Amino acid sequence: MPKDGLFISFEGIDGSGKSTQARMLAEALEARGKDVVLTREPGGSEGAEEIRALVLQGNPDRWSAETELLLFTAARRDHVERTITPALKAGKIVVCDRFADSTRLYQGMTRGDLRGTVDALHDLVIGLEPDLTFIIDMDPDKGHARAKGRQTIEERFEDFGTDFQHRLRGEFLQLAEEFSHRCVVIDGDASPEIVASRVLAALDAHG
Ligand code: TYD
């Protein structure tokens, strides 16, 4: 897929503060006069937002990892077709709260090894990677407490528990090494303003 804009994603465990950081980066870039599209996954297009409710609400065992993978990928395909690709083609900066790296970990590694299937499906129907990915790193116990403190109905993954979040953190750090050309790990254990300044500095250093 051709692209002229810049595609930035944010990743991290639940409660890492990445959604706040995605918003703050979008605002900082707009203040610099850039044309920015702030979006999120699962979601970011009408159809994908409908799928969001299916995958984030209900019991943790509502779907098998395989079914979940298909739902997340269907949502992503719609999001890419309708929101991300048109914005990149128009030369905009897309700031996305979670993208395919979340699927590589949540569906790919946490309930058996489905990583090969995730990557094959990604190559087949998505085929797009961010230019730059910020992984907001956070102590899993602090992140989990924050995420559960929000009291939303979108808690399927938070309900897998803190052990799950500990594993995820390790796997996010490993993923940062695997995709070191595009991933930057940001220490998220500070005020939102300080973390945001770390993100901006890393973006500017990236060029
Ligand atoms: P999100 O809305 O980013 O929640 P939070 O702000 O609490 O991190 O993501 C919702 C959940 O969806 C999160 O627990 C991770 C999960 N998820 C997957 O399992 N696979 C995916 O491909 C994506 C995009 C998210």
Short mmCIF file of C-alpha atoms in Angstrom, two decimals, residues 20-119:
data_model
loop_
_atom_site.label_atom_id
_atom_site.label_comp_id
_atom_site.label_asym_id
_atom_site.label_seq_id
_atom_site.Cartn_x
_atom_site.Cartn_y
_atom_site.Cartn_z
CA THR A 20 -3.19 9.66 27.02
CA GLN A 21 0.20 9.78 25.31
CA ALA A 22 -1.31 9.19 21.87
CA ARG A 23 -3.67 12.11 22.46
CA MET A 24 -0.91 14.38 23.81
CA LEU A 25 1.36 13.61 20.85
CA ALA A 26 -1.46 14.34 18.40
CA GLU A 27 -2.06 17.69 20.13
CA ALA A 28 1.65 18.56 20.12
CA LEU A 29 1.92 17.78 16.41
CA GLU A 30 -1.20 19.82 15.63
CA ALA A 31 0.33 22.72 17.57
CA ARG A 32 3.26 22.41 15.16
CA GLY A 33 0.83 22.87 12.28
CA LYS A 34 0.70 19.21 11.21
CA ASP A 35 -2.37 17.50 9.84
CA VAL A 36 -3.01 14.67 12.32
CA VAL A 37 -5.52 11.83 12.52
CA LEU A 38 -5.81 10.38 16.02
CA THR A 39 -7.33 6.93 15.99
CA ARG A 40 -7.45 3.69 17.98
CA GLU A 41 -7.76 -0.07 17.80
CA PRO A 42 -9.85 -2.04 18.05
CA GLY A 43 -11.95 0.57 16.28
CA GLY A 44 -11.17 3.68 14.31
CA SER A 45 -13.86 3.15 11.66
CA GLU A 46 -17.59 2.59 11.96
CA GLY A 47 -17.48 -1.17 11.36
CA ALA A 48 -14.40 -1.69 13.51
CA GLU A 49 -16.01 0.16 16.41
CA GLU A 50 -18.90 -2.33 16.23
CA ILE A 51 -16.46 -5.23 16.38
CA ARG A 52 -14.79 -3.51 19.36
CA ALA A 53 -17.79 -4.22 21.57
CA LEU A 54 -17.69 -7.91 20.61
CA VAL A 55 -14.06 -8.38 21.60
CA LEU A 56 -13.76 -6.15 24.67
CA GLN A 57 -16.94 -6.93 26.55
CA GLY A 58 -18.05 -10.11 28.26
CA ASN A 59 -16.24 -13.04 29.84
CA PRO A 60 -12.51 -13.53 29.29
CA ASP A 61 -13.29 -16.96 27.75
CA ARG A 62 -15.99 -15.62 25.44
CA TRP A 63 -13.80 -16.27 22.35
CA SER A 64 -10.96 -18.64 21.64
CA ALA A 65 -7.68 -16.95 20.75
CA GLU A 66 -8.20 -18.01 17.12
CA THR A 67 -11.69 -16.50 16.82
CA GLU A 68 -10.49 -13.37 18.53
CA LEU A 69 -7.62 -13.07 16.07
CA LEU A 70 -10.06 -13.14 13.15
CA LEU A 71 -12.28 -10.49 14.78
CA PHE A 72 -9.36 -8.15 15.56
CA THR A 73 -7.99 -8.63 12.05
CA ALA A 74 -11.38 -7.94 10.44
CA ALA A 75 -11.63 -4.75 12.49
CA ARG A 76 -8.08 -3.76 11.45
CA ARG A 77 -8.73 -4.38 7.78
CA ASP A 78 -11.73 -2.04 7.86
CA HIS A 79 -9.78 0.56 9.86
CA VAL A 80 -6.84 0.44 7.44
CA GLU A 81 -9.08 0.62 4.35
CA ARG A 82 -11.32 3.40 5.52
CA THR A 83 -9.26 5.52 7.89
CA ILE A 84 -5.52 4.88 7.91
CA THR A 85 -4.64 4.43 4.23
CA PRO A 86 -6.71 7.41 2.99
CA ALA A 87 -5.09 9.64 5.66
CA LEU A 88 -1.56 8.49 4.78
CA LYS A 89 -2.24 8.96 1.08
CA ALA A 90 -3.35 12.52 1.87
CA GLY A 91 0.04 13.07 3.54
CA LYS A 92 -1.31 13.17 7.10
CA ILE A 93 0.26 11.91 10.30
CA VAL A 94 -1.72 9.00 11.73
CA VAL A 95 -1.36 8.47 15.48
CA CYS A 96 -2.89 5.12 16.41
CA ASP A 97 -3.56 3.82 19.92
CA ARG A 98 -2.54 0.14 19.43
CA PHE A 99 -2.05 -1.66 16.11
CA ALA A 100 -0.85 -5.08 14.92
CA ASP A 101 1.79 -5.45 17.66
CA SER A 102 -1.08 -5.82 20.15
CA THR A 103 -2.40 -8.76 18.13
CA ARG A 104 1.09 -10.30 17.92
CA LEU A 105 1.14 -10.39 21.72
CA TYR A 106 -2.42 -10.63 23.02
CA GLN A 107 -3.66 -13.16 20.48
CA GLY A 108 -0.28 -14.48 19.32
CA MET A 109 1.53 -15.38 22.49
CA THR A 110 -0.56 -15.32 25.59
CA ARG A 111 -2.74 -18.41 25.15
CA GLY A 112 -0.52 -20.81 23.27
CA ASP A 113 1.71 -20.00 20.36
CA LEU A 114 -0.31 -18.45 17.56
CA ARG A 115 2.33 -15.97 16.49
CA GLY A 116 2.93 -17.71 13.15
CA THR A 117 -0.79 -17.55 12.34
CA VAL A 118 -0.95 -13.89 13.38
CA ASP A 119 1.97 -12.98 11.13
#
